[in-house]
Tab-separated table of C-alpha atoms and ligand atoms in Angstrom:
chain	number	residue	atom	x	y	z
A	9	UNK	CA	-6.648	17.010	16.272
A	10	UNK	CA	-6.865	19.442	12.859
A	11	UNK	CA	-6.164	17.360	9.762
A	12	UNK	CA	-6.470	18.762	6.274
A	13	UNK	CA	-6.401	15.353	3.629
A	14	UNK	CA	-6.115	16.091	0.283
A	15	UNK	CA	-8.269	13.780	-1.620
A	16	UNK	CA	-7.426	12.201	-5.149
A	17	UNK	CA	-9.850	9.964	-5.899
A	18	UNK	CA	-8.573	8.857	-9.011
A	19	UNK	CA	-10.240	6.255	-11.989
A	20	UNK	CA	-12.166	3.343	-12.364
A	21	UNK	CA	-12.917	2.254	-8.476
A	22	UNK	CA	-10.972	5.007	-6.907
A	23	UNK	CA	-13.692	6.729	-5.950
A	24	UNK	CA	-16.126	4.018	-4.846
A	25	UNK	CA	-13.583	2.928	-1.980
A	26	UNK	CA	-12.275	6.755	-1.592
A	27	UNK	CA	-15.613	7.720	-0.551
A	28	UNK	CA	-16.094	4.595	2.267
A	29	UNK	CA	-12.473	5.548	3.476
A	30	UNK	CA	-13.347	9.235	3.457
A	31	UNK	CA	-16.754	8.175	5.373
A	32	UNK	CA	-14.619	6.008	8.117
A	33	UNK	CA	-12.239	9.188	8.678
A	34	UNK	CA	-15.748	11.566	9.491
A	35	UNK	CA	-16.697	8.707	11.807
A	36	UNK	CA	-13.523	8.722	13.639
A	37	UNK	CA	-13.542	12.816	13.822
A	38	UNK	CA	-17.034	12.750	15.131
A	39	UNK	CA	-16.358	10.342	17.278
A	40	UNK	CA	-13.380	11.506	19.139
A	41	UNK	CA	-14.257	15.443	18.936
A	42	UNK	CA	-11.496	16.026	15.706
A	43	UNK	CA	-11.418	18.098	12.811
A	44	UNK	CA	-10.676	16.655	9.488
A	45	UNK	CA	-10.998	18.168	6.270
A	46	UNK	CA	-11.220	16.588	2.910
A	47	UNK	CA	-10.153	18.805	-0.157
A	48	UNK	CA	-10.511	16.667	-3.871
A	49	UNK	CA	-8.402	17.387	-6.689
A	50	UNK	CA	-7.807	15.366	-9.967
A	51	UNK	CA	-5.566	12.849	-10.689
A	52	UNK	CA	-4.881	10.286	-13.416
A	53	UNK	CA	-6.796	9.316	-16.230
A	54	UNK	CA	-10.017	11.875	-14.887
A	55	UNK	CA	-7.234	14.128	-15.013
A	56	UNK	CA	-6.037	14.088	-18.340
A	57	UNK	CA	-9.815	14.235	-19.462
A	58	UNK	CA	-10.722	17.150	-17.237
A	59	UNK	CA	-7.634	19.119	-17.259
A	60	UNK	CA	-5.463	17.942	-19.757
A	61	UNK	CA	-2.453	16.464	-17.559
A	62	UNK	CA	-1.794	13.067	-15.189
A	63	UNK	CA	-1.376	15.496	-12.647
A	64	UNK	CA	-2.788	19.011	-12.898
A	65	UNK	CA	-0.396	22.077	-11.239
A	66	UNK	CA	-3.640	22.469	-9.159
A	67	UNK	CA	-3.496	18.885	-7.869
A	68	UNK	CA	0.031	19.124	-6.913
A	69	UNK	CA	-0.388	22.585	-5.226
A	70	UNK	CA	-3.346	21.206	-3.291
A	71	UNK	CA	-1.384	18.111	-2.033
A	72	UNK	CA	1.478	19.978	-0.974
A	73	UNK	CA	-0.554	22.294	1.307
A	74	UNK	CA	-2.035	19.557	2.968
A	75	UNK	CA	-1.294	17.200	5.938
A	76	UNK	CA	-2.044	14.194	4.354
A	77	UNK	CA	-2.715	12.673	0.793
A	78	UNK	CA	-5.122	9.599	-0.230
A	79	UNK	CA	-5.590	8.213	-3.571
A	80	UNK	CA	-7.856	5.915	-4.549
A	81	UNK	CA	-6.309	4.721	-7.962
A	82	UNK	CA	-4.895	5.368	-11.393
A	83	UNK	CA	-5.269	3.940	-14.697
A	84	UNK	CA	-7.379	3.729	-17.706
A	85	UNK	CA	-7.314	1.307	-20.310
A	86	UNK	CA	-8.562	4.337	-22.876
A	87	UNK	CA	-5.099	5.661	-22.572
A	88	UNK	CA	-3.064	2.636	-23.266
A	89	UNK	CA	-1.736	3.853	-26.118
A	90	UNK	CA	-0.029	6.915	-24.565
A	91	UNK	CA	4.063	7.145	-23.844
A	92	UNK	CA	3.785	5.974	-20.741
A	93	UNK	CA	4.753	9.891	-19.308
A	94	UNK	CA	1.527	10.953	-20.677
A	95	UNK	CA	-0.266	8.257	-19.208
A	96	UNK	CA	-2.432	8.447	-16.340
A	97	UNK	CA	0.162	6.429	-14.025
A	98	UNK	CA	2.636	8.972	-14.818
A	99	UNK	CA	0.399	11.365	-12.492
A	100	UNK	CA	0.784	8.791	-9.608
A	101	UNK	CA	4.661	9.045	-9.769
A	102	UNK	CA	5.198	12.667	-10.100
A	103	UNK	CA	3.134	13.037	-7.243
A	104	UNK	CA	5.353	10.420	-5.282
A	105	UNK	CA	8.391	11.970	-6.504
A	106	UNK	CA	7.205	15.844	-5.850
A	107	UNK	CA	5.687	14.560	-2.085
A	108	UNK	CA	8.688	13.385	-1.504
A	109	UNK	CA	7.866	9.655	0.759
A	110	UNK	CA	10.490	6.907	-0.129
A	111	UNK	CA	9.306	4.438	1.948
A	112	UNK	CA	6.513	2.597	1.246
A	113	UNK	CA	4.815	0.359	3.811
A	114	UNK	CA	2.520	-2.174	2.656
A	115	UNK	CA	1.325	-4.653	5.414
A	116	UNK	CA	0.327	-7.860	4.423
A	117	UNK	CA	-1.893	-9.671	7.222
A	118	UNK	CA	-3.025	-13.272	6.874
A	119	UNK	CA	-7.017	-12.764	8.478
A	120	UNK	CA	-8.260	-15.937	10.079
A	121	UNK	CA	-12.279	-15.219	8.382
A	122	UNK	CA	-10.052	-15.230	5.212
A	123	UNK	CA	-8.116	-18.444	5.525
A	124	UNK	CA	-9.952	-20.126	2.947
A	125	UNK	CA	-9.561	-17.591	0.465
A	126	UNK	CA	-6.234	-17.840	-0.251
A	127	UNK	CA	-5.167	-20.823	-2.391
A	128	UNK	CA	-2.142	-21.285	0.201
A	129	UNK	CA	-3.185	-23.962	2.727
A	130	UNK	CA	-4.474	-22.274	6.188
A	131	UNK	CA	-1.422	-23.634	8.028
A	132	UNK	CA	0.609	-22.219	5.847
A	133	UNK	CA	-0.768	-18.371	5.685
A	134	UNK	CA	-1.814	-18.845	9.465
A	135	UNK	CA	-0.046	-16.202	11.501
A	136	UNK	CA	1.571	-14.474	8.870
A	137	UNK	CA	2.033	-10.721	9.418
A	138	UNK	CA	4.632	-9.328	6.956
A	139	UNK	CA	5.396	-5.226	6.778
A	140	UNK	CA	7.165	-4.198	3.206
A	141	UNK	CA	9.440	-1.265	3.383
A	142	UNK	CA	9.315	-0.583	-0.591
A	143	UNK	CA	11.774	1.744	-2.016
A	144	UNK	CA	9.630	4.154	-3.489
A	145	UNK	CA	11.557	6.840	-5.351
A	146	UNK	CA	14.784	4.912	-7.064
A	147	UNK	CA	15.305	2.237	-9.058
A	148	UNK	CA	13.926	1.409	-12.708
A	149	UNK	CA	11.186	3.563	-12.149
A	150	UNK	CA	12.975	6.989	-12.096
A	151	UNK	CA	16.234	6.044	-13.206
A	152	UNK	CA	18.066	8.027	-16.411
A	153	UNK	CA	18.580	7.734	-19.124
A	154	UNK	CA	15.614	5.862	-20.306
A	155	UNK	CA	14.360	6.062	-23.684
A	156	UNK	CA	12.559	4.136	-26.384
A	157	UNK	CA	13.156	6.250	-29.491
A	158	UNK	CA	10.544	4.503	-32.189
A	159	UNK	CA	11.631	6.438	-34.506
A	160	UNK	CA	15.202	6.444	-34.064
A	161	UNK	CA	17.001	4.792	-38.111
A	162	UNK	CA	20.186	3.610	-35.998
A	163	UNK	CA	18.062	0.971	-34.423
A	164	UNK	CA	14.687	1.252	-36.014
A	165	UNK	CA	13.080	1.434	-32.686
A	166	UNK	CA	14.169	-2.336	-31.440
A	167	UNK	CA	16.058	-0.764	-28.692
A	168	UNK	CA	15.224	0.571	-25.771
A	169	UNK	CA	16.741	1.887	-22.134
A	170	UNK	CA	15.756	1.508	-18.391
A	171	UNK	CA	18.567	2.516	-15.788
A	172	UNK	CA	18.408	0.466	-12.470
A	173	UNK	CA	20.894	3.045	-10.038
A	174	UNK	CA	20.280	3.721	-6.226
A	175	UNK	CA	22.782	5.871	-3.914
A	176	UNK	CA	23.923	5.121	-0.797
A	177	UNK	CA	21.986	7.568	0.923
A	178	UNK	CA	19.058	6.445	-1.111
A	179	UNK	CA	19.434	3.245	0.782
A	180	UNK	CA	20.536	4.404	4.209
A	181	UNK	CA	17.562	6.548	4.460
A	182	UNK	CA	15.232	3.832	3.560
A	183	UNK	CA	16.847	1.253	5.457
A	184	UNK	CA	16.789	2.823	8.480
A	185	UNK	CA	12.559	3.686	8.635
A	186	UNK	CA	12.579	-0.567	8.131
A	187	UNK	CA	15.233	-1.276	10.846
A	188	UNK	CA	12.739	1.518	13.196
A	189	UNK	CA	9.317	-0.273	12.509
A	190	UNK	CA	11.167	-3.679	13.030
A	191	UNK	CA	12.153	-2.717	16.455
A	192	UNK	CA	8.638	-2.069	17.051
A	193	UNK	CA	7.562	-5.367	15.574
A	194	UNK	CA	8.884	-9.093	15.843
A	195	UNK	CA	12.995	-7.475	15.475
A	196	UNK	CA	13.551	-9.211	11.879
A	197	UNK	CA	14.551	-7.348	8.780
A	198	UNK	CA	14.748	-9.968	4.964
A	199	UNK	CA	15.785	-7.398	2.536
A	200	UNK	CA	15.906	-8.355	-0.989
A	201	UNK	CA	18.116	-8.221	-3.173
A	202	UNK	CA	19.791	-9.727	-6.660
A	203	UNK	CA	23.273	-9.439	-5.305
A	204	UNK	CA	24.664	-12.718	-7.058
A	205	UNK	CA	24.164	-10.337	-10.425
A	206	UNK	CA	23.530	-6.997	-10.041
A	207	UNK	CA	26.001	-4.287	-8.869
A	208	UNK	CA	23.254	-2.052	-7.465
A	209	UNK	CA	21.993	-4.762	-5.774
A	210	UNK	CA	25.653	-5.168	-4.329
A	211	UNK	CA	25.781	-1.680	-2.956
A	212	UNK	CA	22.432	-2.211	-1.582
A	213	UNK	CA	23.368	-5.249	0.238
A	214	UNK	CA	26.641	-3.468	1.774
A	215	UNK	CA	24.549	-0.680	2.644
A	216	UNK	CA	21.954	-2.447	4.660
A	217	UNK	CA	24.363	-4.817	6.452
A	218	UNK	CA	25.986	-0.889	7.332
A	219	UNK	CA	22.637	0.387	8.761
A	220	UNK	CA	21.634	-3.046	10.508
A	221	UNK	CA	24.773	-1.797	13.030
A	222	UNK	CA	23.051	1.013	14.098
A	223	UNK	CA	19.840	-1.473	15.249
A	224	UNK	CA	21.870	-4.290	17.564
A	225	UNK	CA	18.397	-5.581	18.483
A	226	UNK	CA	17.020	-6.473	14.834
A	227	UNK	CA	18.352	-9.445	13.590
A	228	UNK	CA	18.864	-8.994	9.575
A	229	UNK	CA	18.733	-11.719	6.927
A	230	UNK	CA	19.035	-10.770	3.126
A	231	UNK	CA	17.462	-12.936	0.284
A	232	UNK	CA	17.918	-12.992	-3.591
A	233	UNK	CA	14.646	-11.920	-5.209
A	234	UNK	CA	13.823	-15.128	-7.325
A	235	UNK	CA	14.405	-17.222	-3.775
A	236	UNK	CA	12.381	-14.520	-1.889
A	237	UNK	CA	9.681	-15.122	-4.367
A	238	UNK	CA	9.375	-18.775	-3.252
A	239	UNK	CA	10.176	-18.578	0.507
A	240	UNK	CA	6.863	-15.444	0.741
A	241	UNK	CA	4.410	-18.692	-0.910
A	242	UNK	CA	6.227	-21.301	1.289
A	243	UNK	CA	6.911	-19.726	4.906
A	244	UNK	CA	5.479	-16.457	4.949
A	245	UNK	CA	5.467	-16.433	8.917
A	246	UNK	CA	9.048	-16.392	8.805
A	247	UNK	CA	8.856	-12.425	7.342
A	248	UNK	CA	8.608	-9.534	9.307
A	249	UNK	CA	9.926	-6.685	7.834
A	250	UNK	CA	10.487	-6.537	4.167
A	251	UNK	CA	12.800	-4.340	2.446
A	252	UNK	CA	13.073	-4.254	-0.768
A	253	UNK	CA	14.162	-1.849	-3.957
A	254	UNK	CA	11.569	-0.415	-5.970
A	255	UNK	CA	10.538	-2.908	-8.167
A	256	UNK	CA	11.330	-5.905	-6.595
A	257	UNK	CA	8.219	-4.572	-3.606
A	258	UNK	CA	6.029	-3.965	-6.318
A	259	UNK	CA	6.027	-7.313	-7.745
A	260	UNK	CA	6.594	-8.933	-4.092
A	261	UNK	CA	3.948	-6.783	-2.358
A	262	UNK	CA	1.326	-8.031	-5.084
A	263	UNK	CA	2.451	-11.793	-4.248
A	264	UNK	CA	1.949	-11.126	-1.175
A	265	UNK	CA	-1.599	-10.326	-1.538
A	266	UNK	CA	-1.809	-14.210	-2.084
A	267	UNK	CA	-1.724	-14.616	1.775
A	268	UNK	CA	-4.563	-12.521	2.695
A	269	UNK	CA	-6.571	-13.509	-0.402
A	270	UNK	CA	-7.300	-10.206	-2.002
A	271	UNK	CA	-5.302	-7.711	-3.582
A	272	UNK	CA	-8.865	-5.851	-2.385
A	273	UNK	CA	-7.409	-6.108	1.421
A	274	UNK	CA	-4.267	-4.142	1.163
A	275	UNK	CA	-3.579	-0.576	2.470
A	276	UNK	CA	-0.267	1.254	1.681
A	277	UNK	CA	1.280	4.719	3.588
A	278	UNK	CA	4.467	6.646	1.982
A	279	UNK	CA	6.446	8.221	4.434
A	280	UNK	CA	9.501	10.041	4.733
A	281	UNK	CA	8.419	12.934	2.742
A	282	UNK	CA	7.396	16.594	2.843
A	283	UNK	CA	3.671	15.054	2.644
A	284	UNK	CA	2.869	11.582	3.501
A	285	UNK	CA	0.483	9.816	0.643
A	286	UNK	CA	-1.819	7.276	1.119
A	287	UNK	CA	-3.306	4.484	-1.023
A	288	UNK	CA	-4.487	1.306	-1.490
A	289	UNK	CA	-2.263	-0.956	-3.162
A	290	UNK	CA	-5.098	-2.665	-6.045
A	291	UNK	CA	-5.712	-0.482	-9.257
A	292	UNK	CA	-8.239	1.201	-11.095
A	293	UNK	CA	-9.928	-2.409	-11.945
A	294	UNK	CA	-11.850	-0.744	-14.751
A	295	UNK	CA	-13.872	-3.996	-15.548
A	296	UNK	CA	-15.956	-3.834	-12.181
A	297	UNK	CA	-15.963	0.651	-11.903
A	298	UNK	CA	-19.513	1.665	-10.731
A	299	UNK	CA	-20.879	-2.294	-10.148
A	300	UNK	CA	-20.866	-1.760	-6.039
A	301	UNK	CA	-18.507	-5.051	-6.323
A	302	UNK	CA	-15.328	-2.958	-5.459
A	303	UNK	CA	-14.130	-4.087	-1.942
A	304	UNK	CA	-13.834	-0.764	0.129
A	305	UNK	CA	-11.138	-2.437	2.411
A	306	UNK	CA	-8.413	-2.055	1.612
A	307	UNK	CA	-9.226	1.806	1.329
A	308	UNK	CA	-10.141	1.277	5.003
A	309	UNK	CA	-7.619	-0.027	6.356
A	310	UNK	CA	-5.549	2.842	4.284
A	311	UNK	CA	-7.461	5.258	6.283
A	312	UNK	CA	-6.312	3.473	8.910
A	313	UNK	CA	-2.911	4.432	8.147
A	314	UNK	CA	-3.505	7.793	7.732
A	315	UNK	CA	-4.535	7.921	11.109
A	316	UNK	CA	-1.487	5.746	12.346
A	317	UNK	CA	1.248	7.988	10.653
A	318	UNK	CA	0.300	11.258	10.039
A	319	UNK	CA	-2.388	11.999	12.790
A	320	UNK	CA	-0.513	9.893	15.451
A	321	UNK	CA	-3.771	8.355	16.379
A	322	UNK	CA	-2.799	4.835	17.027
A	323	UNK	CA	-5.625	3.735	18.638
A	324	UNK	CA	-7.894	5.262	16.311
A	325	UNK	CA	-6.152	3.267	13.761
A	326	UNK	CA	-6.400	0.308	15.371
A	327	UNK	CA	-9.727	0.779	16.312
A	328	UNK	CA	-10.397	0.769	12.100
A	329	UNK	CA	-8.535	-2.356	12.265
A	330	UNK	CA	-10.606	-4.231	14.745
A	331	UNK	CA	-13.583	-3.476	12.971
A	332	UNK	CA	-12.699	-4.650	9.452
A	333	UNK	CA	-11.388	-7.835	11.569
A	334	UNK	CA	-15.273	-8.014	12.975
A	335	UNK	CA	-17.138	-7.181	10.085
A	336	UNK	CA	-14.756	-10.181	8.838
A	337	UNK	CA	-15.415	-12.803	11.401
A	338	UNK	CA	-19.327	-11.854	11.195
A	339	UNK	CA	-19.222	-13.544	7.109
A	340	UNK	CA	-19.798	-10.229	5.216
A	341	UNK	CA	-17.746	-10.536	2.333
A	342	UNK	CA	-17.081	-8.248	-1.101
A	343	UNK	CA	-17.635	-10.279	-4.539
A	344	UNK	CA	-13.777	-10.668	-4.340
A	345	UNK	CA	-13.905	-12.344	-1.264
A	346	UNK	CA	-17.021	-14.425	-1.867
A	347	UNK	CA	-15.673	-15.888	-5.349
A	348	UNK	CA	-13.721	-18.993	-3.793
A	349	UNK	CA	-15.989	-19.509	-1.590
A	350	UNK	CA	-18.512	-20.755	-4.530
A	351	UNK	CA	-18.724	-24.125	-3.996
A	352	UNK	CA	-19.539	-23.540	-0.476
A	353	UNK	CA	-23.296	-25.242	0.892
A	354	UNK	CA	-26.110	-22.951	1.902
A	355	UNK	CA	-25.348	-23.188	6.071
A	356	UNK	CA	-21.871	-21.961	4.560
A	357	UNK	CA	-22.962	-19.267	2.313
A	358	UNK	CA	-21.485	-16.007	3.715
A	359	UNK	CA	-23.660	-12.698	2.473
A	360	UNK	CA	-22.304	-10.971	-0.417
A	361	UNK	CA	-22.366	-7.477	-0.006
A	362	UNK	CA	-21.401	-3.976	-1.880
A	363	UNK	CA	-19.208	-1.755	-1.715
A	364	UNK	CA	-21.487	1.174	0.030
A	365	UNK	CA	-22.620	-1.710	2.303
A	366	UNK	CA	-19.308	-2.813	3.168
A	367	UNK	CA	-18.294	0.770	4.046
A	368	UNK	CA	-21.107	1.074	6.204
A	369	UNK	CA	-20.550	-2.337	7.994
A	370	UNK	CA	-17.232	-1.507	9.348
A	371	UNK	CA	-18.631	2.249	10.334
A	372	UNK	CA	-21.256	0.689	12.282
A	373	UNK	CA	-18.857	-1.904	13.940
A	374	UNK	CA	-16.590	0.929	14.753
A	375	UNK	CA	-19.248	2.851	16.193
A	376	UNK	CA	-20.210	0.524	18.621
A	377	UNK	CA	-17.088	-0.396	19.884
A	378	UNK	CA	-16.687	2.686	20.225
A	379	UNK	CA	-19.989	3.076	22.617
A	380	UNK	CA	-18.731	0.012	24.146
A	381	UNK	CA	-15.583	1.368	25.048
A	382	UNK	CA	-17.192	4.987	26.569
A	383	UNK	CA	-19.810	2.960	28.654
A	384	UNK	CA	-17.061	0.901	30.476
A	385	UNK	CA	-15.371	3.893	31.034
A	386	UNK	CA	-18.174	5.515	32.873
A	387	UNK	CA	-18.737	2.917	35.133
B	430	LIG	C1	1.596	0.122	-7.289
B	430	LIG	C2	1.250	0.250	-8.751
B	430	LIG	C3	2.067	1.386	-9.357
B	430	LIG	C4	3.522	1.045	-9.211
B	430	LIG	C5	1.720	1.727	-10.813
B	430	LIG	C6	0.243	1.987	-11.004
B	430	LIG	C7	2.527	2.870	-11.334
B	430	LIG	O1	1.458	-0.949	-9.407
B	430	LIG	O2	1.416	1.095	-6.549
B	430	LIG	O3	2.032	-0.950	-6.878
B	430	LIG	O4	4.076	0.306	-10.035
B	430	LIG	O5	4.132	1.516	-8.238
B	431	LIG	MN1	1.995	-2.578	-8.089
């Protein structure tokens, strides 16, 4: 298997966790005889320093010709100030918009080594295994017009615009990748919605009930946003797939990271367009860049994806998986992970370790089962 990943490392932590997920992809290509290739380019706020743009032509030429893209993160607090289509996030969505991916899966798995991170109760997160199918290119987030004129003397600047508009198609087409992974899963689609106000939410609604014909053997339930909000912290083993507009899965899919107990854990894959892209769902987290206290993870288990949907390597992927689950079980934890754990006693105390250490952890648990796996076969 040939696989050319185009590699955007990004600011602040991007490229401490880039590099371990980078490192678990050479592991897997050694290991099962396949060629991958890792090309960088610049993206973000590195970008706008180096090259003077978000998202340099290069950047976007180099993505394009490849099979695959991971980024690590964007943002920089130094360019706060900027319009925000100057600013390094504006990088992140050109690049979704010119790749082309409207759905955006973000799993979020409760691990049972992580139960007592999460401030939910362990019965409560126990079991819970929720997909997002996040609307990726609509919404607020690209829709026109949308304006804040500072300037402007009709208004003196204490106005501005944000246009919330999907079309059917828009819908259909993302619908319909959540109704597919459903079948694959537990057969349950919740998608979310703010139909008791919003029109677009309306035509959403309509459309998915549409689509849910197509897909007799996925039951489909829809939920107001502000209830959905409540029901994810209350019952989140009642989700299975959730599909949601764009905004509504960003803010949902960061709740969400409530029930594994780090925003650190969670992986992300676009899909649907021209190139897939792949990244983690946490930030930049400028405040702990370059301190080894980054937790790789979530990068990981992104590689994992990369593996899952564009190299069709499924047990690869969950291969990855099992090994972040081991390195789990075993007590190695990230700074993230250790913090709640504080008060724990000294039989209790689970070792802290870095970023490069974490990396290597899961490479050497993936590794052996690996081995493991080859020697049973030879007997
Ligand atoms: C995410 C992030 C981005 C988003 C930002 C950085 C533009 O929060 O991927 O969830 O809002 O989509
Ligand atoms: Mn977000």
């Amino acid at each position: 298997m040939k696989l050319k990943i185009a590699v955007l490392a990004g600011d602040g932590i991007g490229p401490e966790v880039t590099h371990e997920a980078t490192e678990i992809l050479r592991a897997v290509a050694e290991l099962g005889g396949h060629e991958f290739t890792f090309v960088p380019g610049l993206i973000g706020g590195v970008a706008i320093t180096e090259a003077g743009s978000p998202l340099p032509t290069e950047t976007l030429d180099l993505a394009l010709d490849a099979d695959a893209v991971f980024l690590g993160a964007v943002g920089d607090p130094k360019f706060g100030a900027l319009a925000p289509d100057k600013r390094p996030e504006a990088g992140l969505l050109q690049i979704r918009q010119a790749l082309g991916g409207f759905a955006n899966l973000r799993p979020s798995i409760a691990y049972s080594a992580l139960s007592g991170n999460s401030p939910l109760r362990p019965e409560v997160t126990e079991g819970a295994d929720i997909l997002f199918v996040r609307e990726l290119l609509g919404g607020l987030y690209f829709g026109a017009p949308r304006w804040w004129d500072k300037t402007s003397s009709a208004n003196g600047g204490g106005e501005a615009i944000n246009t919330m508009r999907y079309t059917r198609d828009e819908v259909v087409r993302v619908a319909r990748v959540a109704f597919e992974l459903a079948e694959k899963r537990r057969k349950k689609v919740t998608s979310v919605d703010k139909a008791n106000v919003l029109e677009v939410s309306q035509l959403w609604r309509a459309t998915v009930t549409e689509v849910a014909k197509e897909y007799p053997g996925v039951t489909l339930e829809h939920q107001l946003v502000d209830s959905m909000a409540m029901h994810l912290m209350n019952i989140p083993r009642n989700f299975d797939v959730v599909l949601t507009e764009n905004l509504f899965g960003d803010i949902l899919s960061d709740e969400a990271a409530v029930i594994t107990g780090s925003l650190g854990m969670l992986p992300s894959a676009t899909i649907g367009g021209a190139v897939n892209l792949y990244e983690p769902v946490h930030g930049s987290a400028p405040d702990i860049a370059g301190t080894g206290k980054a937790n790789p993870l979530g990068a990981i288990l992104t590689a994992a994806m990369v593996l899952r949907h564009s190299a069709h390597l499924e047990a690869e992927a969950a291969a990855i998986e099992a090994a972040v689950q081991h390195v789990l079980n075993e007590g190695y934890r990230t700074a993230d992970l250790a913090r709640l754990s504080a008060g724990a006693t000294a039989s209790e105390a689970q070792p802290v370790v870095s970023t490069r250490e974490m990396g290597k952890l899961v490479q050497q648990a993936l590794t052996e089962a690996t081995d493991r796996r080859q020697s049973m076969h030879a007997v």
